[in-house]
Amino acid sequence: MNIFTFGDLLEHFPFRHVDRTKINFIKDISPQMDFVQVAVVVVSLEAMGQRQGKRLVAEVKDKTGRMELTWFQSLSWVEKSIEVGQSYLVYGRVSFYNGQPQIVHPETELLSINQQPGKNFLEPVYSTTEKLKARGLGGRQIGKLTQLLMGMVHEKDVPENLPESILNKLKLINRFKAYRQIHFPQNADEFTEAVNRIKFEELFLAQLRMNLLRSQRHRFSKGVVFEKVGDLFNTFYEKHLPFQLTGAQKRVVKEIRNDTAKGKQMNRLLQGDVGSGKTIVAVLCMLLAADNGCQSCLMAPTEILAQQHFKTISELLGKMDVPVQILTGSTKAAARRKILQQLIDGQLQILIGTHAVIEEVVKFKNLGIVIIDEQHRFGVAQRAKLWQKATVPPHILVMTATPIPRTLAMTAYGDLDYSVIDELPPGRQPITTVHRYESQRSKVMSFIRTEIDKGRQIYIIFPLIEESAKLDYENLMQGYENVKAYFPEPKYWISMVHGKQPAAQKEQNMKRFVDKDTQIMVSTTVIEVGVNVPNATVMVIESTEKFGLSQLHQLRGRVGRGADKSYCILLSGSKLGNDARERISIMTSTNNGFEIAEKDLELRGPGEIEGTKQSGVLNFKLASIVQDRQVLDVARNIAANLLDKDPDLSSAENLLLNNFLKQKKGSVLWSKIS
Ligand code: ADP
Ligand code: MG
């Protein structure tokens, strides 16, 4: 359970408390109740059953009714300690047997005649594991250890780590008191006080750590300086830009220019919904690098995406004198050799590619910036390799269309610089999203037919949550056959792509769709990210109830990329759970990825959002960035103010904090690797 020290045990907080001040009457006990406590007299105690089935059953009563207590183990101890005619305080999980309440293996405590029944505190209950339980370390035993420990711990053992001014301002109790009260509160108010203090501490320290990491990176990690905006950038901007940049695009380019001009290493997360126009931002960054004598590299997660980028960017830069090349796993040996040579001697300015670009043999003369498209497909280790490709670490721009809610981004990626393109290029027609039931399938199919007859292309997506799930796979095959029955060859052609296909076959099928050789793409979510087929206007999602919100939004983003009106049709069965109903209603009511991401965070929690699982930052013991947003905001503001005034935490008042942060290790150094 990751408990190695007394400190760890102290930080193993109870997951709930039992109110031992409350006594239940037997007549009030109902099957809905979980744990009950009764004050009873033992009427009888009898051994029953044989050998394995042997047990002890006590009948007990209070003034309102009777119930049974049963023991299967430690029978001789029970026989000795339970006396007929005596009064006991009995506590345990209630179950119903033949309509009668009973407690198996209750806790019992002798009640003396004039003792007031009931204890005077809330008893903590701790999580444990089955294995530990089997060894006698159940939730209550852990409580006993904690209690023992608490008796030996003094204020100096749990020293304060927050400045007094903050405690006073927010009326928070001190740390030692908080630890005592979270385990053993006298009442509900004490518990709340403890929770408030600890939640704030968690969120505040996380914010502080992130801010510190970022400012340290800015101060100590020198990046290549892109001093000037030169001819290449200006010529392209003035003569070859195919459209006006949106306000958001301009802002982001400016942010990046500011960053890279300062001699600090940029590590920026750029978020922009699908179709918001991130590619052009990447191009401008690469020109900026070239203007300053630096090479740049754009990485995409798949061969298809790399090819698409290469095509787009080569076209954009067609009239400019900037060499661009592509390097992927399928680049032929001779071409590869040439590219590698040109990279080393500095002739090649812009390299686009897949994982192939981070192989050791790929060496740059003067790599200034690395742009990573659709970040989550690249592992952390792969990204870290980039750092070894230049003596001065290159600037890093990670672009993602998976919108991360603002609160989450600022908490989990607070050590990164952060930009958002929150505006779509003008003139986009919003995608119309509708919900249809399975029973309306034939109508949906005839709608598809009219679109195909107009020359458009269609996606039909099946859930294949785990690529190995047999049932899902069969559904996909069945679905494919069904689609084929509606749309027979040779009038119609269908591509199919799924995770069980060899990569080459996948690429081949994808390519046929991209080249318009097929009108329909039947696929699993493997096509989720980045594919650009502007002629596709309908996205049909099968078994919508099986998809998460962000995933649905990503899929929808595959259409609506061209000038034609596009549609997203969410097919579902007739029986829908509340969550599925909610997801569908969100999807049909908004196209805004950030709004959707916020809802997703509320529905599923931060752990489920792509890429945040590995981030140790979000592993709070008590705080939740969803439920405790207000506290988070307060913590963030206070942390920012504090660092404004005292960037090194060197003032006397912040000494406690400084020391505490230095002691606590284990925070992941994300800033090094985006
Ligand atoms: P994404 O952010 O999803 O990578 P892209 O960069 O692929 O988006 O851009 C999507 C489409 O929008 C492309 O066809 C691109 O040419 C176009 N586009 C980008 N920016 C603008 C703009 N400011 N005005 C008009 N069209 C734009
Ligand atoms: Mg893109």
XYZ file of C-alpha atoms and ligand atoms in Angstrom:
702
model
C 0.000 0.000 0.000
C 3.035 2.229 -0.307
C 3.216 2.646 3.426
C 6.834 2.421 4.523
C 7.209 4.998 7.242
C 5.236 6.473 10.115
C 4.765 9.492 7.914
C 3.193 7.343 5.210
C 0.846 5.831 7.731
C -0.111 9.272 8.930
C -0.875 10.245 5.365
C -3.008 7.188 4.817
C -6.265 8.998 5.414
C -9.463 7.214 6.353
C -11.931 6.951 3.501
C -14.795 7.557 5.888
C -15.766 7.796 9.515
C -18.351 5.914 11.447
C -20.385 7.950 13.819
C -19.969 5.987 17.035
C -22.163 8.432 18.893
C -25.222 7.094 17.147
C -27.122 4.086 18.445
C -29.647 2.386 16.173
C -32.846 0.771 17.395
C -33.280 -2.758 16.105
C -36.731 -1.995 14.739
C -35.245 0.783 12.543
C -32.662 -1.415 10.884
C -33.322 -1.769 7.168
C -31.547 -3.533 4.296
C -30.392 -0.140 2.980
C -28.238 0.394 6.038
C -24.622 -0.506 5.863
C -23.075 -0.432 9.312
C -25.182 -0.268 12.444
C -24.527 0.122 16.120
C -26.941 -1.236 18.710
C -26.982 -1.356 22.510
C -28.326 -4.801 23.384
C -28.709 -7.508 25.990
C -27.670 -11.056 25.042
C -30.641 -13.419 25.321
C -28.943 -16.645 24.275
C -25.715 -17.986 22.834
C -25.696 -21.305 21.000
C -23.302 -23.421 18.961
C -24.788 -24.615 15.700
C -23.736 -26.728 12.713
C -20.995 -29.302 12.347
C -17.297 -29.112 11.559
C -16.826 -26.581 8.716
C -20.305 -25.171 9.221
C -19.837 -24.774 12.935
C -20.814 -21.362 14.223
C -21.969 -19.463 17.249
C -25.235 -17.570 17.169
C -26.304 -15.093 19.812
C -29.801 -13.738 20.029
C -29.826 -10.166 21.294
C -32.524 -7.606 22.058
C -33.081 -3.979 22.828
C -36.351 -2.425 23.863
C -37.555 -2.318 20.255
C -36.791 -5.781 18.877
C -34.498 -8.769 18.477
C -31.701 -9.756 16.108
C -28.897 -12.284 15.695
C -25.146 -12.085 15.885
C -23.131 -14.820 14.189
C -19.526 -15.921 14.442
C -17.754 -18.464 12.253
C -14.284 -17.942 13.635
C -12.524 -17.511 16.963
C -15.376 -19.447 18.530
C -13.642 -20.258 21.782
C -12.809 -16.588 22.297
C -16.446 -15.637 21.661
C -17.697 -18.273 24.085
C -15.471 -16.860 26.753
C -16.218 -13.203 26.190
C -19.956 -13.092 25.448
C -22.119 -13.652 28.481
C -25.862 -14.253 28.388
C -27.744 -11.544 30.284
C -25.007 -8.928 29.821
C -25.334 -5.629 27.940
C -23.068 -4.906 24.968
C -22.413 -2.182 22.517
C -22.450 -4.033 19.184
C -21.204 -2.703 15.877
C -20.919 -4.192 12.423
C -22.170 -4.558 8.883
C -25.775 -5.583 8.859
C -27.124 -8.254 6.560
C -30.561 -9.753 6.201
C -31.260 -13.443 6.499
C -34.820 -14.736 6.186
C -36.003 -11.163 6.583
C -34.196 -10.835 9.909
C -31.301 -8.472 10.507
C -28.065 -10.033 11.626
C -24.452 -9.055 12.059
C -21.677 -11.465 11.207
C -18.524 -11.031 13.253
C -19.642 -7.918 15.070
C -17.444 -5.814 17.270
C -18.637 -6.081 20.803
C -17.907 -4.098 23.904
C -19.245 -4.702 27.371
C -21.552 -1.979 28.656
C -21.588 -1.448 32.400
C -24.992 -0.811 33.962
C -24.871 2.958 34.297
C -22.538 3.652 31.432
C -23.976 5.907 28.807
C -23.911 3.866 25.621
C -22.041 5.283 22.640
C -18.560 6.640 22.176
C -17.543 10.194 21.915
C -15.868 10.344 18.516
C -16.052 9.522 14.851
C -14.231 6.308 14.182
C -12.007 6.249 11.087
C -12.288 3.456 8.549
C -9.257 2.804 6.351
C -8.821 1.135 3.038
C -6.778 -2.032 3.028
C -6.256 -5.002 0.745
C -7.625 -8.542 0.832
C -4.127 -9.858 1.374
C -3.523 -7.623 4.337
C -6.922 -8.447 5.745
C -6.069 -12.131 5.602
C -2.975 -11.327 7.664
C -5.019 -9.513 10.252
C -4.508 -5.967 9.007
C -8.072 -4.947 8.268
C -9.359 -1.396 8.076
C -9.946 -1.251 11.810
C -6.529 -2.651 12.701
C -4.948 0.043 10.607
C -7.035 2.457 12.648
C -5.569 1.011 15.823
C -2.058 1.518 14.471
C -2.880 5.061 13.501
C -4.295 5.738 16.922
C -1.197 4.331 18.554
C 0.966 6.431 16.284
C -1.062 9.560 16.992
C -0.418 9.066 20.672
C 3.322 9.250 20.050
C 3.396 12.061 17.507
C 4.019 15.635 18.619
C 3.608 18.943 16.948
C 7.284 19.061 16.022
C 6.885 15.798 14.073
C 4.283 17.320 11.801
C 5.658 20.812 11.426
C 3.775 23.574 9.742
C 4.747 24.179 6.132
C 2.535 27.104 5.184
C 3.303 30.725 6.031
C 1.288 32.053 8.922
C -0.168 34.847 6.841
C -1.855 32.318 4.572
C -3.194 30.293 7.473
C -4.636 33.445 9.001
C -6.040 34.783 5.814
C -7.835 31.570 4.911
C -8.598 30.627 8.510
C -6.914 27.261 8.161
C -5.936 25.106 11.104
C -2.307 24.143 11.529
C -0.853 21.036 10.010
C -0.479 18.953 13.114
C -4.024 19.644 14.173
C -5.261 18.844 10.684
C -3.584 15.457 10.719
C -5.039 14.627 14.082
C -8.488 15.748 13.095
C -8.564 13.998 9.781
C -8.031 10.708 11.554
C -9.798 11.280 14.848
C -12.223 14.176 14.719
C -14.427 14.795 17.737
C -17.232 15.899 15.476
C -18.103 16.659 11.891
C -16.845 20.266 12.093
C -13.395 19.182 13.150
C -13.288 16.815 10.235
C -14.281 19.534 7.787
C -11.594 21.846 9.173
C -9.002 19.152 8.596
C -10.176 18.402 5.079
C -10.146 22.073 4.115
C -6.637 22.546 5.383
C -5.253 19.466 3.681
C -6.970 20.081 0.366
C -5.609 23.583 0.253
C -2.134 22.392 1.113
C -2.203 19.796 -1.661
C -3.407 22.157 -4.346
C -1.233 25.029 -3.203
C 1.975 23.012 -3.081
C 1.258 21.513 -6.492
C 0.775 24.972 -7.972
C 3.867 26.279 -6.292
C 5.965 23.404 -7.529
C 4.738 23.852 -11.096
C 5.388 27.571 -11.064
C 8.828 27.042 -9.621
C 9.706 24.480 -12.257
C 8.637 26.800 -14.970
C 10.479 29.821 -13.698
C 13.583 27.768 -13.071
C 13.467 26.436 -16.596
C 13.083 29.941 -17.889
C 16.024 31.139 -15.882
C 18.473 28.285 -16.170
C 17.656 26.437 -19.346
C 18.922 28.609 -22.147
C 17.400 27.992 -25.531
C 18.428 29.026 -28.973
C 17.750 32.717 -29.467
C 15.595 33.551 -32.460
C 16.671 37.174 -32.496
C 15.049 38.463 -35.586
C 12.021 38.055 -37.719
C 13.730 37.767 -41.071
C 13.118 37.642 -44.785
C 11.697 34.160 -44.971
C 9.059 34.796 -42.345
C 8.177 38.212 -43.732
C 8.088 37.155 -47.375
C 5.871 34.233 -46.604
C 3.644 36.279 -44.346
C 3.211 39.063 -46.851
C 3.157 37.175 -50.145
C 2.297 33.522 -49.717
C -0.040 33.188 -46.793
C -3.126 31.614 -48.412
C -5.534 33.270 -45.980
C -5.746 35.864 -43.256
C -4.677 34.462 -39.923
C -7.360 34.384 -37.293
C -6.866 36.555 -34.234
C -6.076 33.489 -32.185
C -3.435 32.306 -34.648
C -1.782 35.724 -34.619
C -1.769 35.795 -30.855
C -0.167 32.378 -30.614
C 2.519 33.205 -33.169
C 3.307 36.334 -31.181
C 3.530 34.348 -27.960
C 5.951 31.952 -29.560
C 8.023 34.745 -31.060
C 8.310 36.443 -27.708
C 9.367 33.247 -26.032
C 11.974 32.197 -28.513
C 13.587 35.614 -28.704
C 14.499 35.693 -25.070
C 17.204 33.100 -24.788
C 15.132 30.797 -22.660
C 14.079 27.404 -23.791
C 10.456 27.321 -24.836
C 8.362 24.361 -23.849
C 4.915 25.124 -25.045
C 1.679 23.249 -25.233
C -0.499 24.512 -28.050
C -4.087 23.494 -27.960
C -6.469 24.107 -30.759
C -9.604 22.287 -31.643
C -9.639 20.171 -34.775
C -9.524 22.392 -37.810
C -8.483 25.478 -35.879
C -5.396 25.840 -38.048
C -2.394 24.704 -36.083
C -0.384 23.691 -39.127
C 0.139 27.234 -40.331
C 1.395 28.201 -36.883
C 3.917 25.387 -37.133
C 5.016 26.615 -40.554
C 5.538 30.157 -39.306
C 7.605 28.854 -36.398
C 9.783 26.865 -38.743
C 10.366 29.898 -40.930
C 11.279 31.901 -37.888
C 13.855 29.260 -37.027
C 15.197 29.281 -40.582
C 15.504 33.067 -40.474
C 17.800 32.602 -37.532
C 19.921 29.927 -39.142
C 18.248 27.055 -37.367
C 16.769 23.807 -38.548
C 13.381 22.569 -37.479
C 11.642 19.286 -37.277
C 7.960 18.418 -37.297
C 6.932 15.031 -35.988
C 3.612 13.331 -36.624
C 2.376 10.123 -35.048
C 1.667 8.182 -38.240
C 3.029 7.857 -41.737
C -0.203 9.146 -43.259
C -0.171 12.262 -41.130
C 3.492 12.877 -41.857
C 2.789 12.543 -45.583
C -0.143 14.937 -45.321
C 1.963 17.495 -43.500
C 4.737 17.109 -46.015
C 2.348 17.688 -48.883
C 0.644 20.695 -47.273
C 3.862 22.319 -46.153
C 5.713 21.708 -49.410
C 2.833 23.371 -51.231
C 2.729 26.295 -48.830
C 6.454 26.852 -49.155
C 6.506 26.050 -52.866
C 7.483 29.554 -53.921
C 10.012 29.997 -51.149
C 13.600 28.970 -51.107
C 13.387 26.663 -48.095
C 14.260 23.011 -48.491
C 11.772 20.581 -46.941
C 12.136 16.817 -46.701
C 10.244 13.902 -45.242
C 11.742 11.021 -43.313
C 9.684 8.018 -42.276
C 10.131 4.307 -41.822
C 9.443 3.781 -45.494
C 11.972 6.286 -46.828
C 14.280 4.414 -49.221
C 17.906 3.934 -48.232
C 19.393 6.225 -50.842
C 17.007 9.087 -50.086
C 17.549 8.543 -46.397
C 21.302 8.746 -46.760
C 20.973 12.007 -48.618
C 18.640 13.505 -46.023
C 20.898 12.518 -43.172
C 23.849 14.112 -44.903
C 21.941 17.318 -45.614
C 20.854 17.507 -42.006
C 24.405 17.284 -40.754
C 25.857 19.797 -43.152
C 22.921 22.134 -42.596
C 21.540 22.279 -46.133
C 18.171 20.941 -45.094
C 16.114 23.433 -43.111
C 12.888 21.605 -42.420
C 12.429 17.931 -41.702
C 9.015 16.348 -41.420
C 8.599 12.812 -40.240
C 7.454 10.104 -37.921
C 9.300 8.353 -35.097
C 12.015 7.823 -37.674
C 13.350 11.312 -36.969
C 14.308 10.518 -33.400
C 16.474 7.558 -34.264
C 20.040 7.930 -33.188
C 21.440 8.148 -36.712
C 19.473 11.327 -37.334
C 21.791 14.195 -36.452
C 21.220 17.880 -37.002
C 23.713 20.643 -37.543
C 21.706 23.213 -35.696
C 18.288 22.091 -34.519
C 16.352 25.079 -33.204
C 12.791 23.904 -32.737
C 10.891 20.661 -32.619
C 7.179 20.630 -33.240
C 5.210 17.612 -32.170
C 1.750 17.145 -33.624
C -0.851 15.215 -31.635
C 1.396 14.730 -28.656
C -0.178 11.856 -26.819
C 0.929 9.308 -29.354
C 4.533 10.040 -28.545
C 5.909 8.511 -25.402
C 7.747 10.544 -22.856
C 10.974 8.679 -23.450
C 10.796 9.353 -27.158
C 10.369 13.030 -26.549
C 13.239 13.062 -24.121
C 15.504 11.769 -26.884
C 15.039 15.030 -28.706
C 17.038 16.775 -26.066
C 20.093 14.872 -27.066
C 19.957 16.126 -30.627
C 21.395 19.536 -29.978
C 23.934 21.077 -27.644
C 21.511 23.812 -26.755
C 18.123 22.191 -26.160
C 15.719 22.987 -28.989
C 12.490 24.805 -28.372
C 9.587 22.446 -28.154
C 6.072 23.061 -29.338
C 3.556 20.332 -28.682
C 0.356 20.713 -30.656
C -2.758 18.876 -29.680
C -6.352 18.835 -30.775
C -7.436 16.898 -27.716
C -8.795 19.773 -25.749
C -7.749 19.659 -22.167
C -9.981 21.578 -19.801
C -8.373 24.779 -18.642
C -8.399 23.861 -14.984
C -6.780 20.566 -15.769
C -4.192 22.022 -18.099
C -3.199 24.701 -15.643
C -2.901 22.188 -12.859
C -1.242 19.323 -14.635
C 0.806 21.245 -17.161
C 1.357 24.390 -15.141
C 5.083 24.050 -15.689
C 4.639 24.387 -19.434
C 3.950 27.508 -21.390
C 0.495 27.271 -22.712
C -1.281 28.662 -25.772
C -4.743 28.153 -27.107
C -6.268 28.680 -30.516
C -9.813 29.233 -29.422
C -11.213 30.471 -32.682
C -12.015 28.663 -35.911
C -11.175 30.135 -39.310
C -14.084 32.159 -40.686
C -16.711 30.658 -42.908
C -16.775 27.201 -41.431
C -20.184 25.644 -41.491
C -20.939 24.108 -38.148
C -21.384 20.348 -38.231
C -24.953 19.256 -37.617
C -25.064 16.492 -35.049
C -28.107 14.290 -34.571
C -28.997 11.272 -32.491
C -30.730 8.334 -34.170
C -31.847 4.995 -32.810
C -30.918 1.630 -34.236
C -34.505 1.315 -35.469
C -33.968 4.289 -37.789
C -30.985 2.698 -39.484
C -32.483 2.378 -42.947
C -33.333 6.082 -42.987
C -29.771 6.872 -42.014
C -28.490 4.657 -44.809
C -30.644 6.338 -47.426
C -29.396 9.730 -46.223
C -25.870 8.462 -46.674
C -26.725 7.344 -50.167
C -27.860 10.821 -51.160
C -24.590 12.262 -49.867
C -22.522 9.691 -51.734
C -24.502 10.404 -54.865
C -23.457 14.043 -54.463
C -19.870 12.801 -54.584
C -19.192 12.965 -50.858
C -17.461 10.426 -48.643
C -18.630 8.797 -45.426
C -17.087 7.468 -42.245
C -18.803 4.726 -40.281
C -17.122 4.126 -36.942
C -17.494 1.076 -34.735
C -16.399 0.848 -31.144
C -13.414 -1.324 -30.614
C -12.478 -0.236 -27.209
C -9.882 -2.904 -26.781
C -8.486 -4.136 -30.013
C -8.505 -7.646 -28.645
C -12.154 -7.680 -27.610
C -13.602 -10.511 -29.639
C -17.183 -9.378 -29.476
C -16.344 -5.898 -30.727
C -14.396 -7.406 -33.560
C -17.309 -9.573 -34.607
C -19.597 -6.545 -34.439
C -17.266 -4.688 -36.740
C -17.234 -7.519 -39.270
C -20.989 -7.850 -39.066
C -21.315 -4.103 -39.481
C -19.063 -4.179 -42.511
C -21.227 -6.856 -44.128
C -24.346 -4.809 -43.395
C -22.906 -1.685 -44.949
C -21.858 -3.737 -47.950
C -25.405 -5.014 -48.326
C -26.688 -1.424 -48.473
C -23.868 -0.285 -50.717
C -22.888 -3.086 -53.088
C -19.899 -3.081 -55.414
C -19.155 -2.024 -58.088
C -21.220 1.122 -57.676
C -19.855 1.603 -54.182
C -16.487 0.795 -52.706
C -15.685 0.460 -49.052
C -12.414 0.751 -47.133
C -12.029 -0.936 -43.806
C -9.408 -0.099 -41.190
C -8.987 -1.681 -37.775
C -6.319 -2.351 -35.208
C -5.841 -6.003 -36.078
C -4.635 -5.250 -39.577
C -0.941 -5.118 -40.358
C 0.231 -1.521 -40.611
C 0.800 -1.722 -44.356
C -2.737 -2.885 -45.005
C -4.104 -0.147 -42.791
C -2.152 2.487 -44.682
C -3.262 1.018 -47.990
C -6.943 1.158 -47.060
C -6.569 4.645 -45.665
C -4.886 5.747 -48.852
C -7.671 4.428 -51.041
C -10.136 6.533 -49.069
C -7.900 9.608 -49.155
C -7.520 9.155 -52.922
C -11.328 8.874 -53.277
C -11.103 5.333 -54.621
C -13.592 4.333 -51.942
C -16.636 6.284 -50.797
C -17.084 4.692 -47.416
C -14.617 4.159 -44.639
C -15.672 1.537 -42.098
C -13.312 1.819 -39.220
C -12.620 1.580 -35.552
C -11.254 4.506 -33.628
C -7.809 3.993 -35.162
C -8.584 6.825 -37.546
C -9.343 9.144 -34.669
C -6.578 11.659 -34.923
C -5.433 14.007 -37.617
C -6.649 12.456 -40.858
C -7.745 15.082 -43.288
C -10.228 14.138 -46.016
C -12.105 17.384 -46.710
C -14.495 15.613 -49.050
C -15.896 13.488 -46.235
C -19.147 14.992 -45.001
C -20.845 12.360 -42.879
C -19.577 10.727 -39.721
C -21.758 7.869 -38.543
C -20.939 6.527 -35.111
C -22.265 3.082 -34.247
C -23.077 2.161 -30.636
C -22.459 5.717 -29.574
C -23.207 4.778 -25.989
C -19.884 2.953 -25.832
C -17.748 6.021 -26.567
C -16.469 8.678 -24.241
C -17.184 12.326 -24.886
C -13.745 13.434 -25.984
C -13.497 10.489 -28.286
C -16.827 11.330 -29.897
C -15.704 14.884 -30.396
C -12.422 13.790 -31.952
C -14.262 11.514 -34.331
C -16.684 14.229 -35.298
C -13.705 16.407 -36.147
C -12.926 14.168 -39.125
C -15.766 15.823 -41.042
C -16.572 19.467 -41.617
C -13.115 20.086 -43.027
C -14.167 21.235 -46.442
C -16.611 23.739 -47.871
C -19.595 21.374 -47.789
C -22.138 21.048 -45.061
C -21.262 18.116 -42.807
C -23.156 15.825 -40.484
C -22.452 13.639 -37.511
C -24.981 10.896 -36.834
C -24.886 9.230 -33.443
C -26.519 5.818 -33.623
C -27.494 4.069 -30.442
C -29.628 1.291 -29.054
C -32.968 2.194 -27.523
C -31.902 1.537 -23.940
C -29.549 4.242 -22.775
C -28.055 4.794 -19.363
C -28.068 8.262 -17.844
C -24.440 8.924 -18.619
C -24.779 7.902 -22.256
C -27.888 10.039 -22.596
C -26.000 12.983 -21.140
C -23.032 12.498 -23.453
C -25.274 12.357 -26.485
C -27.147 15.439 -25.435
C -23.882 17.352 -24.969
C -22.684 16.239 -28.390
C -25.847 17.337 -30.113
C -25.844 20.700 -28.348
C -22.278 21.939 -28.856
C -19.365 21.777 -31.262
C -16.964 23.436 -28.879
C -14.176 21.091 -27.870
C -13.276 22.981 -24.740
C -16.828 22.994 -23.495
C -16.946 19.278 -24.146
C -13.674 18.706 -22.365
C -14.994 20.513 -19.298
C -18.083 18.306 -19.280
C -15.938 15.251 -19.744
C -13.884 16.230 -16.745
C -17.049 16.543 -14.687
C -18.450 13.241 -15.896
C -15.341 11.116 -15.732
C -12.802 12.819 -13.546
C -9.257 13.863 -14.374
C -7.754 10.377 -14.279
C -9.519 9.403 -17.457
C -8.426 12.334 -19.534
C -5.768 11.430 -22.023
C -2.235 11.963 -20.909
C -2.956 12.967 -17.348
C -2.689 9.540 -15.793
C 1.079 9.588 -15.815
C 1.177 13.046 -14.417
C 1.972 12.568 -10.741
C 0.710 16.053 -10.118
C -2.890 15.014 -10.079
C -2.516 12.275 -7.527
C -4.002 14.219 -4.695
C -5.064 12.406 -1.587
C -8.103 14.518 -0.913
C -8.366 17.364 -3.350
C -10.223 17.037 -6.618
C -9.687 19.557 -9.362
C -13.309 19.175 -10.327
C -15.024 19.435 -6.970
C -12.503 21.784 -5.441
C -12.181 24.242 -8.263
C -12.714 27.184 -5.986
C -9.971 26.093 -3.649
C -7.797 25.463 -6.688
C -8.330 29.012 -7.912
C -7.487 30.445 -4.526
C -4.408 28.236 -4.281
C -3.264 29.212 -7.750
C -3.616 32.933 -7.085
C -1.861 32.794 -3.771
C 0.969 30.704 -5.232
C 1.429 33.153 -8.108
C 1.410 36.175 -5.789
C 3.827 34.592 -3.439
C 6.312 33.787 -6.185
C 5.935 37.249 -7.655
C 7.111 38.727 -4.400
C 9.632 36.068 -3.528
C 10.676 34.016 -6.574
C 13.232 31.908 -4.689
C 11.185 31.517 -1.528
C 14.100 33.004 0.341
C 12.286 35.313 2.735
C 12.018 34.362 6.385
C 8.310 33.827 6.131
C 8.655 31.364 3.282
C 11.457 29.397 4.856
C 9.111 26.669 6.041
C 7.740 26.241 2.570
C 11.129 26.232 0.969
C 12.437 23.566 3.297
C 9.370 21.471 2.871
C 9.544 21.531 -0.915
C 13.201 20.608 -0.812
C 12.568 17.600 1.391
C 9.662 16.304 -0.608
C 10.970 14.502 -3.581
C 9.178 12.559 -6.256
C 7.618 15.290 -8.312
C 7.990 14.412 -11.971
C 10.145 16.747 -13.989
C 7.721 17.230 -16.821
C 9.154 20.515 -17.864
C 12.182 18.772 -19.293
C 10.160 16.733 -21.678
C 6.932 18.540 -22.314
P -5.626 21.564 -37.254
O -5.563 22.591 -36.176
O -6.735 20.593 -37.023
O -4.294 20.900 -37.523
P -5.229 22.564 -39.906
O -3.989 23.300 -39.650
O -5.143 21.257 -40.611
O -6.043 22.365 -38.555
O -6.222 23.543 -40.658
C -7.487 23.103 -41.066
C -7.882 23.782 -42.352
O -8.151 25.154 -42.129
C -6.798 23.722 -43.393
O -7.395 23.426 -44.625
C -6.219 25.127 -43.388
O -5.718 25.484 -44.641
C -7.411 25.978 -43.016
N -7.074 27.197 -42.307
C -6.206 27.320 -41.293
N -6.151 28.589 -40.851
C -7.020 29.302 -41.608
C -7.425 30.677 -41.648
N -6.921 31.577 -40.805
N -8.344 31.027 -42.547
C -8.872 30.137 -43.405
N -8.531 28.834 -43.433
C -7.619 28.402 -42.544
Mg -3.465 19.049 -37.527
